[in-house]
Tab-separated table of C-alpha atoms in Angstrom:
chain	number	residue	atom	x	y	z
L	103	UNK	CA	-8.125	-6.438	6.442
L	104	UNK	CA	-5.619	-7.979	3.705
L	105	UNK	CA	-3.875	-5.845	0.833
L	106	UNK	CA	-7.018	-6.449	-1.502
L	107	UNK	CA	-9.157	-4.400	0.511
L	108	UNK	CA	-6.880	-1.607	0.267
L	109	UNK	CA	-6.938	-1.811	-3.935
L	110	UNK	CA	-3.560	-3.752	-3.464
L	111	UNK	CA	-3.436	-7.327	-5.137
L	112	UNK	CA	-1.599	-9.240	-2.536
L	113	UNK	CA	0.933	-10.308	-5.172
L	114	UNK	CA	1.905	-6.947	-5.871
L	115	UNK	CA	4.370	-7.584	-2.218
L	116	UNK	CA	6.331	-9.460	-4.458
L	117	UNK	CA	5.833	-7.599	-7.640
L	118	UNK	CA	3.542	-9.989	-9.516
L	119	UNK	CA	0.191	-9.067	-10.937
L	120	UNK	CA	-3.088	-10.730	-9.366
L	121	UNK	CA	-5.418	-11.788	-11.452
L	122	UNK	CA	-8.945	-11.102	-10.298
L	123	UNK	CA	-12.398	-11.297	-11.866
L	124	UNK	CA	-13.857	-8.570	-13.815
L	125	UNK	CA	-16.976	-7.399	-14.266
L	126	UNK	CA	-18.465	-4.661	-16.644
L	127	UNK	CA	-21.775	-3.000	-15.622
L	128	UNK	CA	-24.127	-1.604	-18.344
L	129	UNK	CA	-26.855	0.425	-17.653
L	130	UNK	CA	-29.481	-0.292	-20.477
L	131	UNK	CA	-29.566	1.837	-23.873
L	132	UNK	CA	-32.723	4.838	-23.986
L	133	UNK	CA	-35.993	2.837	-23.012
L	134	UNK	CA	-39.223	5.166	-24.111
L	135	UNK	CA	-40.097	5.966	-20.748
L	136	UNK	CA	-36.362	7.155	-20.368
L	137	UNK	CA	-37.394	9.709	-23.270
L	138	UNK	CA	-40.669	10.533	-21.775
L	139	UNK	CA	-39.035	11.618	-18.753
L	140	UNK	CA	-40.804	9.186	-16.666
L	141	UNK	CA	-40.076	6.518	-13.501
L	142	UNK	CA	-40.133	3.547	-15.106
L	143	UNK	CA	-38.879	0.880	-12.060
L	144	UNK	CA	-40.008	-2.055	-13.171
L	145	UNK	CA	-42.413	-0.932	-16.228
L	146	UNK	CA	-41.056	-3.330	-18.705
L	147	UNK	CA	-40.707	-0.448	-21.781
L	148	UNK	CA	-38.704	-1.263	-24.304
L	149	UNK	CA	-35.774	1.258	-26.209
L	150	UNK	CA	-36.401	4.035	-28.008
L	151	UNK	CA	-35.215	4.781	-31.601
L	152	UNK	CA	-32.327	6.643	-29.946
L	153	UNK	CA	-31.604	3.509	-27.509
L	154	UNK	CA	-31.544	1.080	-30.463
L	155	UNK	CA	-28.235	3.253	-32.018
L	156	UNK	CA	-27.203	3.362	-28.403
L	157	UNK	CA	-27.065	-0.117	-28.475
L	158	UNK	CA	-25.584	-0.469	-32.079
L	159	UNK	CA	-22.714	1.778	-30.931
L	160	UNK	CA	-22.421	-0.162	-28.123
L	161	UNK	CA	-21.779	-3.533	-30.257
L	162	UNK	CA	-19.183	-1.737	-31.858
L	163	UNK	CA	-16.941	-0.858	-29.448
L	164	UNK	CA	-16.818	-4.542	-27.652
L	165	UNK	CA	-16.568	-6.043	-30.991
L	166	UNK	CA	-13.980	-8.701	-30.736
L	167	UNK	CA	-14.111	-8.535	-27.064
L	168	UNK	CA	-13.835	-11.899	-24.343
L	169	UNK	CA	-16.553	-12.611	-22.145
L	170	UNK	CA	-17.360	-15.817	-20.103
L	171	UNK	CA	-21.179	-14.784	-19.362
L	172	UNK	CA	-23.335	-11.907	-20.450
L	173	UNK	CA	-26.312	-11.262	-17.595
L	174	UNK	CA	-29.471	-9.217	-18.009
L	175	UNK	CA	-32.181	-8.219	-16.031
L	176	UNK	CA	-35.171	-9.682	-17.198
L	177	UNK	CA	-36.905	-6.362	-18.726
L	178	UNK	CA	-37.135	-6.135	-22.186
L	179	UNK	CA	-34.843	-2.691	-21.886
L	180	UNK	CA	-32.168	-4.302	-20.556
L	181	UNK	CA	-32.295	-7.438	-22.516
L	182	UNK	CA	-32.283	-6.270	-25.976
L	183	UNK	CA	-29.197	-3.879	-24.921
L	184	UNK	CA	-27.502	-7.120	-23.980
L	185	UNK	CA	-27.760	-7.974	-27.396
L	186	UNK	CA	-24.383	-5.583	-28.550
L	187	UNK	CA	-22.501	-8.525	-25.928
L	188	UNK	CA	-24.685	-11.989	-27.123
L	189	UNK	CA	-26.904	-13.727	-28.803
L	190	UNK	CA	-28.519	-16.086	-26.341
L	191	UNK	CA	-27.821	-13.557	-22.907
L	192	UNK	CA	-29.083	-15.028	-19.347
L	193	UNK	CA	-31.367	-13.328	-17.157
L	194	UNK	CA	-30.736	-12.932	-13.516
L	195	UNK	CA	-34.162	-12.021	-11.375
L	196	UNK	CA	-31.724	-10.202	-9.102
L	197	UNK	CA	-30.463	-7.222	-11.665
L	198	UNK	CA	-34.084	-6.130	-12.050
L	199	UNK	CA	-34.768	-2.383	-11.316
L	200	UNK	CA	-35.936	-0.993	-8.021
L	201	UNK	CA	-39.602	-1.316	-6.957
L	202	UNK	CA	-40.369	2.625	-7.357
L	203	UNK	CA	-43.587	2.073	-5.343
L	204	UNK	CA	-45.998	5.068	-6.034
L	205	UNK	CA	-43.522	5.999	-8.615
L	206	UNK	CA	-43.784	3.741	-10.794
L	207	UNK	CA	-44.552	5.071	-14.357
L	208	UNK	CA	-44.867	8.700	-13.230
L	209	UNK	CA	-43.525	11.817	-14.896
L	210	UNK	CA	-40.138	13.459	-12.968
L	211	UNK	CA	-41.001	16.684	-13.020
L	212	UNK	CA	-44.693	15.278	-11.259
L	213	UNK	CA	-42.689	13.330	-8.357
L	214	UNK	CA	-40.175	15.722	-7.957
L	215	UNK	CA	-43.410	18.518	-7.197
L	216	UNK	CA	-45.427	15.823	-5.124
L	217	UNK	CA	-42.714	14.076	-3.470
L	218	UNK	CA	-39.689	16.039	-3.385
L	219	UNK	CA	-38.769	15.726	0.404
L	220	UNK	CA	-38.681	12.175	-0.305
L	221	UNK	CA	-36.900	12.353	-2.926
L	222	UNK	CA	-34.114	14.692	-1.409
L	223	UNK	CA	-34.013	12.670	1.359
L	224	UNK	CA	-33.077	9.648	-0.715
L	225	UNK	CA	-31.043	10.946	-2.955
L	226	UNK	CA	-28.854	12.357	-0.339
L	227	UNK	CA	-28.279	8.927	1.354
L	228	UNK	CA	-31.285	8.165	3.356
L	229	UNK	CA	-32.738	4.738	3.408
L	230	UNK	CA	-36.067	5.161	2.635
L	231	UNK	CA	-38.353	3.183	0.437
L	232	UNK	CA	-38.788	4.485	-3.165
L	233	UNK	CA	-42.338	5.888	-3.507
L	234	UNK	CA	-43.027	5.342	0.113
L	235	UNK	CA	-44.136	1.542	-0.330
L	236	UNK	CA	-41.342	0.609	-2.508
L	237	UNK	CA	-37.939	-0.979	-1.940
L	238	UNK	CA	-34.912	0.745	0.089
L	239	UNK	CA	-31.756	1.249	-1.249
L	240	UNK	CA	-30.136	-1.004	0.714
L	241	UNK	CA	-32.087	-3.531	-0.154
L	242	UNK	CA	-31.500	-3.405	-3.968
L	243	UNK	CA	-27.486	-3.146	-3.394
L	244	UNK	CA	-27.933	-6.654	-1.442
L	245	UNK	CA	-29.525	-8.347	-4.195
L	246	UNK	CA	-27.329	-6.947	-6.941
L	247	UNK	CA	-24.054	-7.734	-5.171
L	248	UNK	CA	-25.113	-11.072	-3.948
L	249	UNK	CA	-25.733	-11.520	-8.171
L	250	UNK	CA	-22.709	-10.047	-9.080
L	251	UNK	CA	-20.464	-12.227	-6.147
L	252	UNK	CA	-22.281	-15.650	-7.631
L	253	UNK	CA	-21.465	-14.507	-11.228
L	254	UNK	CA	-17.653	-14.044	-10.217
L	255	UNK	CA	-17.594	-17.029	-8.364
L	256	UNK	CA	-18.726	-18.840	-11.534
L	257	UNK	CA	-16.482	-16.916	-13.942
L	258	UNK	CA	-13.524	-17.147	-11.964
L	259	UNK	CA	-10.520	-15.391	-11.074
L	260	UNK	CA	-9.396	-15.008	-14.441
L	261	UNK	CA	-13.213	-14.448	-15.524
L	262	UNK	CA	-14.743	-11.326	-17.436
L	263	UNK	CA	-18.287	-11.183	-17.341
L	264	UNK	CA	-21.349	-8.690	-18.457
L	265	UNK	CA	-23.702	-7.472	-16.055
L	266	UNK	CA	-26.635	-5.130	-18.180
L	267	UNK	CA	-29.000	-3.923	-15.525
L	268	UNK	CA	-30.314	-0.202	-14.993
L	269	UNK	CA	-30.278	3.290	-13.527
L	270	UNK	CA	-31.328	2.325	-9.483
L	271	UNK	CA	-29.264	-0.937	-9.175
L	272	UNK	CA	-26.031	0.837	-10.532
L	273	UNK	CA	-26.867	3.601	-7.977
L	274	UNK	CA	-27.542	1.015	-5.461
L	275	UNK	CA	-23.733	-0.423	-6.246
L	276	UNK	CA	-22.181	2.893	-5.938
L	277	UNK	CA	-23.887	3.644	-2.730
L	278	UNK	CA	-21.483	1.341	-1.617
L	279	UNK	CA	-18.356	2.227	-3.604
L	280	UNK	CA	-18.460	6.026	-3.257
L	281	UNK	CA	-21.158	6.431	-0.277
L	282	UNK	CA	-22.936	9.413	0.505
L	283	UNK	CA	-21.380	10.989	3.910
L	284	UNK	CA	-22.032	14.712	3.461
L	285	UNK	CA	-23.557	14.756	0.070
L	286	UNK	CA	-24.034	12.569	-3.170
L	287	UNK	CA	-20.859	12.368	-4.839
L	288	UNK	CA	-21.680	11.326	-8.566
L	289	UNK	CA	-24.158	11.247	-10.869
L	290	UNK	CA	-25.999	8.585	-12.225
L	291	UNK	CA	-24.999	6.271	-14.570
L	292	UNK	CA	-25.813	7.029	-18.381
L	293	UNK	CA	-28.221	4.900	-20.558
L	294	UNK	CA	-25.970	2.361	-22.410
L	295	UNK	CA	-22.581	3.327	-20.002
L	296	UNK	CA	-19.678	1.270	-19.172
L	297	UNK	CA	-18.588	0.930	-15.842
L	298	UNK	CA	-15.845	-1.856	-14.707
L	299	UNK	CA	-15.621	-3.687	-11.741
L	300	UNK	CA	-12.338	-5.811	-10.674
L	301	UNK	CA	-11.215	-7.341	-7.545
L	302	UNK	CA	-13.721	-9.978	-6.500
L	303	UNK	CA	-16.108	-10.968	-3.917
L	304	UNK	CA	-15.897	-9.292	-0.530
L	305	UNK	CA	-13.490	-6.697	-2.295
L	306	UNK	CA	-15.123	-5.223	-5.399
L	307	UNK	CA	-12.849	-1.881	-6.852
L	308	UNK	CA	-14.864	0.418	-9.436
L	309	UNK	CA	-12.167	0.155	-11.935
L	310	UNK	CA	-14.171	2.367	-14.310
L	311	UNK	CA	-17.369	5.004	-14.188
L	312	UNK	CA	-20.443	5.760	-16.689
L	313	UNK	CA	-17.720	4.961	-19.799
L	314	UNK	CA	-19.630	6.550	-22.544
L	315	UNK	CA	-16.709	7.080	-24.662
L	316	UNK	CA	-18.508	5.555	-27.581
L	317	UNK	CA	-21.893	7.600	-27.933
L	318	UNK	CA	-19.244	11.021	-27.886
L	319	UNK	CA	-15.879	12.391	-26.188
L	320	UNK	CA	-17.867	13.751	-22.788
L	321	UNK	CA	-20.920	11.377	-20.670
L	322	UNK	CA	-23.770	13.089	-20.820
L	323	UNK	CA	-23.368	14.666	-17.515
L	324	UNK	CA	-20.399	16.277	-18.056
L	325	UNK	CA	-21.952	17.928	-21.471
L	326	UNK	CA	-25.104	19.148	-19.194
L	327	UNK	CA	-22.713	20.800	-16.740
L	328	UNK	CA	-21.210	22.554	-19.940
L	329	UNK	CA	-24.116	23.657	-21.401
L	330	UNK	CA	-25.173	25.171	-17.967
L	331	UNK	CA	-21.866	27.128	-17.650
L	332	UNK	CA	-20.466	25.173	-14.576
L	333	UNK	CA	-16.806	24.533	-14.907
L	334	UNK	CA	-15.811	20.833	-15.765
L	335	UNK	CA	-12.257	19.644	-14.736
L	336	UNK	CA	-10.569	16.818	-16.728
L	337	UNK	CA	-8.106	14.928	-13.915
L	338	UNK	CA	-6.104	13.316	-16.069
L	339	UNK	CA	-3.610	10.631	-15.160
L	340	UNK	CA	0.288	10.978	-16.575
L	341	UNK	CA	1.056	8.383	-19.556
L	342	UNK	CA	2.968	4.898	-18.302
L	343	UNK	CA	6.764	5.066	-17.355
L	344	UNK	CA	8.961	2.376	-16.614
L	345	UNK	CA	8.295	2.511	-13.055
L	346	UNK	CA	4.810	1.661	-13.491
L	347	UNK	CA	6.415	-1.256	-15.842
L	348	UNK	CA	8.600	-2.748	-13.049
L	349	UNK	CA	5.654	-2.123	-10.351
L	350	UNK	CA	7.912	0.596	-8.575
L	351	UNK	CA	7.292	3.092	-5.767
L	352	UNK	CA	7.172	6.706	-8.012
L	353	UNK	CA	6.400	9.698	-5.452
L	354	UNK	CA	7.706	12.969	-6.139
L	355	UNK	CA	10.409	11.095	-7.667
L	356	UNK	CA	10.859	12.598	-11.519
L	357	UNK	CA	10.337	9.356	-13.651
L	358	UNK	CA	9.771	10.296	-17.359
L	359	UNK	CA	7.715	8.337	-20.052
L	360	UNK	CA	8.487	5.647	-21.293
L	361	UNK	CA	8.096	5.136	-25.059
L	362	UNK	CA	4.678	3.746	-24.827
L	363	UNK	CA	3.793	5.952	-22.377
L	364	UNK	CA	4.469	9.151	-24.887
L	365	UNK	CA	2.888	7.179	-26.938
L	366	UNK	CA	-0.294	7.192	-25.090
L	367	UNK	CA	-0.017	10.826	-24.205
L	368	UNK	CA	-0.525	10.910	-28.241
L	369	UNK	CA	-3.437	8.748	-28.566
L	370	UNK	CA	-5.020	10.738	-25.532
L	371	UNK	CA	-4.526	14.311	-27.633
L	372	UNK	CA	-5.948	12.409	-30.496
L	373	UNK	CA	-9.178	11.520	-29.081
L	374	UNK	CA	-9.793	14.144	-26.146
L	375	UNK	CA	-8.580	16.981	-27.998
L	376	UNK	CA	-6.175	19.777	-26.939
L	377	UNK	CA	-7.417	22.372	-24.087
L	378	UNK	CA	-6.842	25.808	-23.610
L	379	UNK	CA	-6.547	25.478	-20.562
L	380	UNK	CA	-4.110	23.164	-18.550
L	381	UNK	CA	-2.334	22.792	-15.111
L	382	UNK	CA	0.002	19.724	-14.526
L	383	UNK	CA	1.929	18.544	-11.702
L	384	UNK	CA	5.755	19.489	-12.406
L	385	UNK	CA	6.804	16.026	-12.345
L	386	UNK	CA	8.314	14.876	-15.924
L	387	UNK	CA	5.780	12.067	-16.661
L	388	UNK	CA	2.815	14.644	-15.704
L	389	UNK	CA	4.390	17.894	-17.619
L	390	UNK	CA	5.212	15.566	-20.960
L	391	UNK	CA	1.830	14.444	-20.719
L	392	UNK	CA	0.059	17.378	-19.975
L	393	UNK	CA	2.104	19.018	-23.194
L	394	UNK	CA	0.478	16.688	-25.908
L	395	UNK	CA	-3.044	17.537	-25.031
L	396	UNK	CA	-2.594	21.927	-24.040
L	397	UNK	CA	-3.126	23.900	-26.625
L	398	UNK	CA	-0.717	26.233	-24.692
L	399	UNK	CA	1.914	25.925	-22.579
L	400	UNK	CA	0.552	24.035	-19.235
L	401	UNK	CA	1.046	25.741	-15.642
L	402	UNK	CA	3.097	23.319	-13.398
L	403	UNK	CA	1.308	23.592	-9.691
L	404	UNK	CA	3.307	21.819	-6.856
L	405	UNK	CA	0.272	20.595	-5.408
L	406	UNK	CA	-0.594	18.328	-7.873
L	407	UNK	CA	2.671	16.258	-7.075
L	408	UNK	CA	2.026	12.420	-6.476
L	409	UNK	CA	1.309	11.457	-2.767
L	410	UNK	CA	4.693	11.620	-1.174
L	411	UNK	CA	6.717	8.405	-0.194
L	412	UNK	CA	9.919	8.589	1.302
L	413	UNK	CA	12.699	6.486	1.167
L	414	UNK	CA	10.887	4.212	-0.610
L	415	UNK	CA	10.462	5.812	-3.706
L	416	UNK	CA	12.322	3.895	-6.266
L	417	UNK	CA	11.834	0.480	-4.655
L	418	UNK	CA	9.439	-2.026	-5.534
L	419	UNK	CA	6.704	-3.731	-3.440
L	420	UNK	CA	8.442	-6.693	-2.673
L	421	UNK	CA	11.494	-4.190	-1.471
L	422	UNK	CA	9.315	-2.137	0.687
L	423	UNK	CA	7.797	-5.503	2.468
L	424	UNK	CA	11.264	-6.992	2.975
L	425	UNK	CA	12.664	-3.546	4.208
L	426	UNK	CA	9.667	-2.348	6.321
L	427	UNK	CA	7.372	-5.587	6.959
L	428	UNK	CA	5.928	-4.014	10.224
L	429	UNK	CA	4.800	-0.434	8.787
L	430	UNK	CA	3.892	-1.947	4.929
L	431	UNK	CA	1.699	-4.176	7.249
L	432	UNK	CA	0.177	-1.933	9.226
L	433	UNK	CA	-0.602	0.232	6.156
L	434	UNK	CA	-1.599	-1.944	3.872
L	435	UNK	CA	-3.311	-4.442	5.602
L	436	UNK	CA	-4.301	-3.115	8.680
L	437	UNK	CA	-5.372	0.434	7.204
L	438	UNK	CA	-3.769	2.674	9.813
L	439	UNK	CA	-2.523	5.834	7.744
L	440	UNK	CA	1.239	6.126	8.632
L	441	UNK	CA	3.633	8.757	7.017
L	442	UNK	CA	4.665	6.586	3.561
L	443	UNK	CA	8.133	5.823	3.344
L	444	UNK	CA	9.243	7.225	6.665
L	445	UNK	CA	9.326	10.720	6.015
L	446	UNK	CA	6.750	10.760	3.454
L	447	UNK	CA	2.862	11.962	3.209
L	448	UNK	CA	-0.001	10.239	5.198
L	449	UNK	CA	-3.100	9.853	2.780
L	450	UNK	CA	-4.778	12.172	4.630
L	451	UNK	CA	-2.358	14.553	4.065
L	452	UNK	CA	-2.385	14.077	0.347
L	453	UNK	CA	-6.343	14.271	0.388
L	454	UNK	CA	-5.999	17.896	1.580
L	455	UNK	CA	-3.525	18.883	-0.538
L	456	UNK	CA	-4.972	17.746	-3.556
L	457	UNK	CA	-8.377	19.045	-2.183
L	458	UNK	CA	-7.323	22.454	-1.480
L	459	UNK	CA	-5.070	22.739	-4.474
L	460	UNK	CA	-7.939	21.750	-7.155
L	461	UNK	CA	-10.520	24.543	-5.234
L	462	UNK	CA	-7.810	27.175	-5.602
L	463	UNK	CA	-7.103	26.787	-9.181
L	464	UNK	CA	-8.674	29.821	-11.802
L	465	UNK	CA	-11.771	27.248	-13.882
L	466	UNK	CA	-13.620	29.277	-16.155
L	467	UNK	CA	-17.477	28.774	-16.692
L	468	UNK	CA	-18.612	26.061	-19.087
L	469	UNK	CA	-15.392	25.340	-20.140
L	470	UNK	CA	-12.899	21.939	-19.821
L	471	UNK	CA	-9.708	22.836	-17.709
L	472	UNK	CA	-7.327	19.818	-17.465
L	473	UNK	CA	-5.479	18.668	-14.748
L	474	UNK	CA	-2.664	16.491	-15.388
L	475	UNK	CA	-1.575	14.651	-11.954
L	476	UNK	CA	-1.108	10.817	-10.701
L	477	UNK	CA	-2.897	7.923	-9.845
L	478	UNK	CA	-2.671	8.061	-6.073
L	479	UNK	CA	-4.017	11.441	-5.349
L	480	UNK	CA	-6.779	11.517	-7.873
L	481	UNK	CA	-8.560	8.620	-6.395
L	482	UNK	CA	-7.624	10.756	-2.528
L	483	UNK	CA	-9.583	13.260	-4.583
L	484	UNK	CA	-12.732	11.618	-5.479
L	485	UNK	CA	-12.382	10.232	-1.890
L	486	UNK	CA	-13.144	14.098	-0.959
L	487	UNK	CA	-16.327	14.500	-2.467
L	488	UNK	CA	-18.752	12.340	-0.209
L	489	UNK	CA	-16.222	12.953	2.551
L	490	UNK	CA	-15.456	9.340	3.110
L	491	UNK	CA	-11.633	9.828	2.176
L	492	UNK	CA	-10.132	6.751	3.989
L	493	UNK	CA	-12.930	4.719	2.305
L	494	UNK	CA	-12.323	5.459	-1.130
L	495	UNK	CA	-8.605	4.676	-0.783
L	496	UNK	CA	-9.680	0.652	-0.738
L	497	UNK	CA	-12.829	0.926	-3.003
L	498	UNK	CA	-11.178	2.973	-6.327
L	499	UNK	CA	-8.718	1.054	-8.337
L	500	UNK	CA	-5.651	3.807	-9.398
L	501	UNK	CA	-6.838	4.718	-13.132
L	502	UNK	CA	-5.421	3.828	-16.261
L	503	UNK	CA	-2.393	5.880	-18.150
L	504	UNK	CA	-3.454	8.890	-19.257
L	505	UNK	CA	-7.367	8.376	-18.682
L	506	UNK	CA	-9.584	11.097	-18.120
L	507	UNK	CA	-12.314	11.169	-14.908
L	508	UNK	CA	-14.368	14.456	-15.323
L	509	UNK	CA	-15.678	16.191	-11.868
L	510	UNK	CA	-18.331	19.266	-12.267
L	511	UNK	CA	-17.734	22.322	-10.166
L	512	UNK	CA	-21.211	23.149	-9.079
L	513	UNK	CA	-22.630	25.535	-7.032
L	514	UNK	CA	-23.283	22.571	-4.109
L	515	UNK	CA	-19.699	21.542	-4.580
L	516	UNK	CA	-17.384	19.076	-6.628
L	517	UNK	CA	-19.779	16.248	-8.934
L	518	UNK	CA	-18.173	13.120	-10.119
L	519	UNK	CA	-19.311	12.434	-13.852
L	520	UNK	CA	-16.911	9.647	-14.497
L	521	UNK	CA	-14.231	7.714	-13.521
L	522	UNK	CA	-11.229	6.262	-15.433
L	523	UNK	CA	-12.449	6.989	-19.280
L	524	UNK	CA	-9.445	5.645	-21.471
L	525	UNK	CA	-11.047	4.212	-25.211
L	526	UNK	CA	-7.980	5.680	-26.853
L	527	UNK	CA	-5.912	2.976	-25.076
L	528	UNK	CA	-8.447	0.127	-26.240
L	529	UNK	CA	-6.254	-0.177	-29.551
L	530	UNK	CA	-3.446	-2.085	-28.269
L	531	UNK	CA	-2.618	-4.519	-25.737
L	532	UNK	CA	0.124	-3.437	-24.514
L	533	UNK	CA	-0.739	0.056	-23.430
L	534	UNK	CA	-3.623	-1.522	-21.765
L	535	UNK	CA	-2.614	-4.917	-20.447
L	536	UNK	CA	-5.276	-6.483	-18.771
């Protein structure tokens, strides 16, 4: 296992970004059967009145945007919403939606009534065919990452490429990414979403999740959590610093903001809003961020804190591998979790602290509570809710400055909504380099 499976450009050893290919995922705009409430599979409906402004909306927030290649299923749904990324787009046989079987075309609430062991059974991980005669899960993800790998391969390692395909093969992809152990961790994908991809073949990261940024401030799934009074919390990442500049080793170390890192914090409180509610970790670039966007003052909780990391806090990559080759190696390549730094945390370790310290927090019903922390232990945290923690340390790339993943508090436990939402840093290049 090398550093990249591990979310950890090889380069970054001696402090030097990798460049790897990238690949954004769009789940088509509304289709008609999408507002009829129906299975569509591969029912070749086209968008809706709503799915047209999807797609206009859409256009307007990649406008001006680089891509090598922009790939489409071949149904008309997912064609015409590759029209806000190209003129002329090119279809790939391989992105079309799931054979739903007995499904296909019928109403939700009628499959759900009819089939709903099935169903269950599928939706929490099973790997069953889709309306009994259909296809399997797994056999969907192998199609759509065999496209995806032969679409990198062709864009290159500097490449950035569209991929607009639908509900079932983005579920099929994050299967894979964020598997079901215990339970389904996320929702699905939202009609005309954004969700990024870097890394490469054989060692794909889900950069970004069900982006709907520009349709309205919360995915759709968060907003339905809302609206049914389950508490939504806002992990929110601390703005950049000049550790994060220099590709240094943070911790529990107390590394401020930078300047465009308070900047960021700004932009963030501009387009998320200010909460009522906030808890931060008490480290300085975590508390400064968490004060632009709390309406009051935040409450620091020492559990929050950044995984812990020893004597090598402060030092950079290529410091750590020239000071500790055999443990760095046996980390980071061979994936055995050692304490970092020494005397620092395991991952493990950091999974249940963060884990226990977000279910003990006071989250009121329907309501946004915000949760200013770091990089490292909010993807331990998504790790917790499929239960595949050491997994989801080499599958989720660390999220952007001060971008905002939203997790529902159900009553069948934690929900991931999305991952890594950040269109206030879209603006300018340098607070998010590519």
């Amino acid at each position: 296992m090398g550093l990249h499976r591990l979310g950890i450009p090889v380069d970054r050893v001696q402090n030097v970004r990798s460049p790897v290919p990238e690949i954004l995922l769009v789940r088509h705009a509304e289709s008609e059967a999408n507002a009829a409430a129906a299975w569509q599979g591969r029912g070749d409906a086209g968008l809706s009145a709503a799915g047209r402004e999807q797609v206009a909306a859409l256009g307007r927030r990649v406008e001006g945007q680089r891509f090598d290649a922009v790939v489409s299923s071949p149904l008309t749904r997912a064609y015409e919403t590759a029209a806000a990324f190209s003129d002329a787009p090119e279809i790939e046989e391989d992105l079309i939606e799931i054979d739903l079987g007995r499904w296909e075309g019928v109403p939700f609430d009628t499959v759900a009534e009819k089939d709903g062991v099935l169903l269950r059974s599928i939706y929490n991980g099973a790997d069953e065919p889709f309306g009994g005669i259909g296809e399997r899960m797994s056999e969907v993800a192998a199609r759509a990452w065999s496209a995806i790998d032969r679409l990198a391969e062709r864009v290159g390692e500097t490449g950035r490429a569209v991929v607009v395909t639908h509900g079932g093969v983005l579920d099929s992809l994050l299967s894979t990414l964020l598997p079901t152990v215990r339970r389904r961790p996320h929702r699905m994908a939202s009609n005309a979403s954004l969700t990024h991809l870097v890394g490469g073949p054989g060692h794909w990261r889900l950069k970004r999740f069900n982006d709907t940024a520009h349709l309205g401030r919360l995915s759709t799934h968060a907003a339905r959590h809302l609206e049914a009074g389950d508490p939504v919390v806002a992990l929110i990442r601390h703005g950049r610093t000049r550790a994060n500049v220099d590709g240094r080793f943070q911790g529990q170390s107390c590394w401020g903001l930078d300047d465009v890192g308070a900047e960021q914090a700004r932009w963030l409180a501009k387009w998320y809003g200010r909460l009522d509610r906030v808890y931060t970790s008490p480290l300085a670039r975590a508390a400064d961020t968490a004060a632009a966007i709390s309406a009051a003052t935040p409450v620091p909780v020492d559990g929050l804190k950044e995984i812990g990391l020893g004597v090598w806090e402060g030092l950079t990559w290529k410091e750590v591998w020239d000071g500790w080759a055999d443990v760095a190696r046996r980390i980071y390549e061979e994936g055995q979790d050692l304490p970092r730094g020494e005397h620092g945390e395991t991952w493990a370790e950091a999974t249940r602290r963060m884990a226990q310290t977000v279910a003990s927090l006071e989250l009121a019903p329907g309501e946004i509570t915000g949760v200013v922390t770091h990089g490292g232990v909010i993807r331990a945290y998504i790790g917790t809710l499929s239960g595949d923690t050491t997994g989801t340390m080499s599958r989720l790339a660390t999220p952007e400055n001060t971008s905002v993943t939203h997790v529902a508090m159900t009553a069948d436990g934690p929900v991931l909504c999305d991952y890594a939402v950040a269109p206030h840093l879209e603006s300018t290049t340098e607070a998010a380099p590519r």
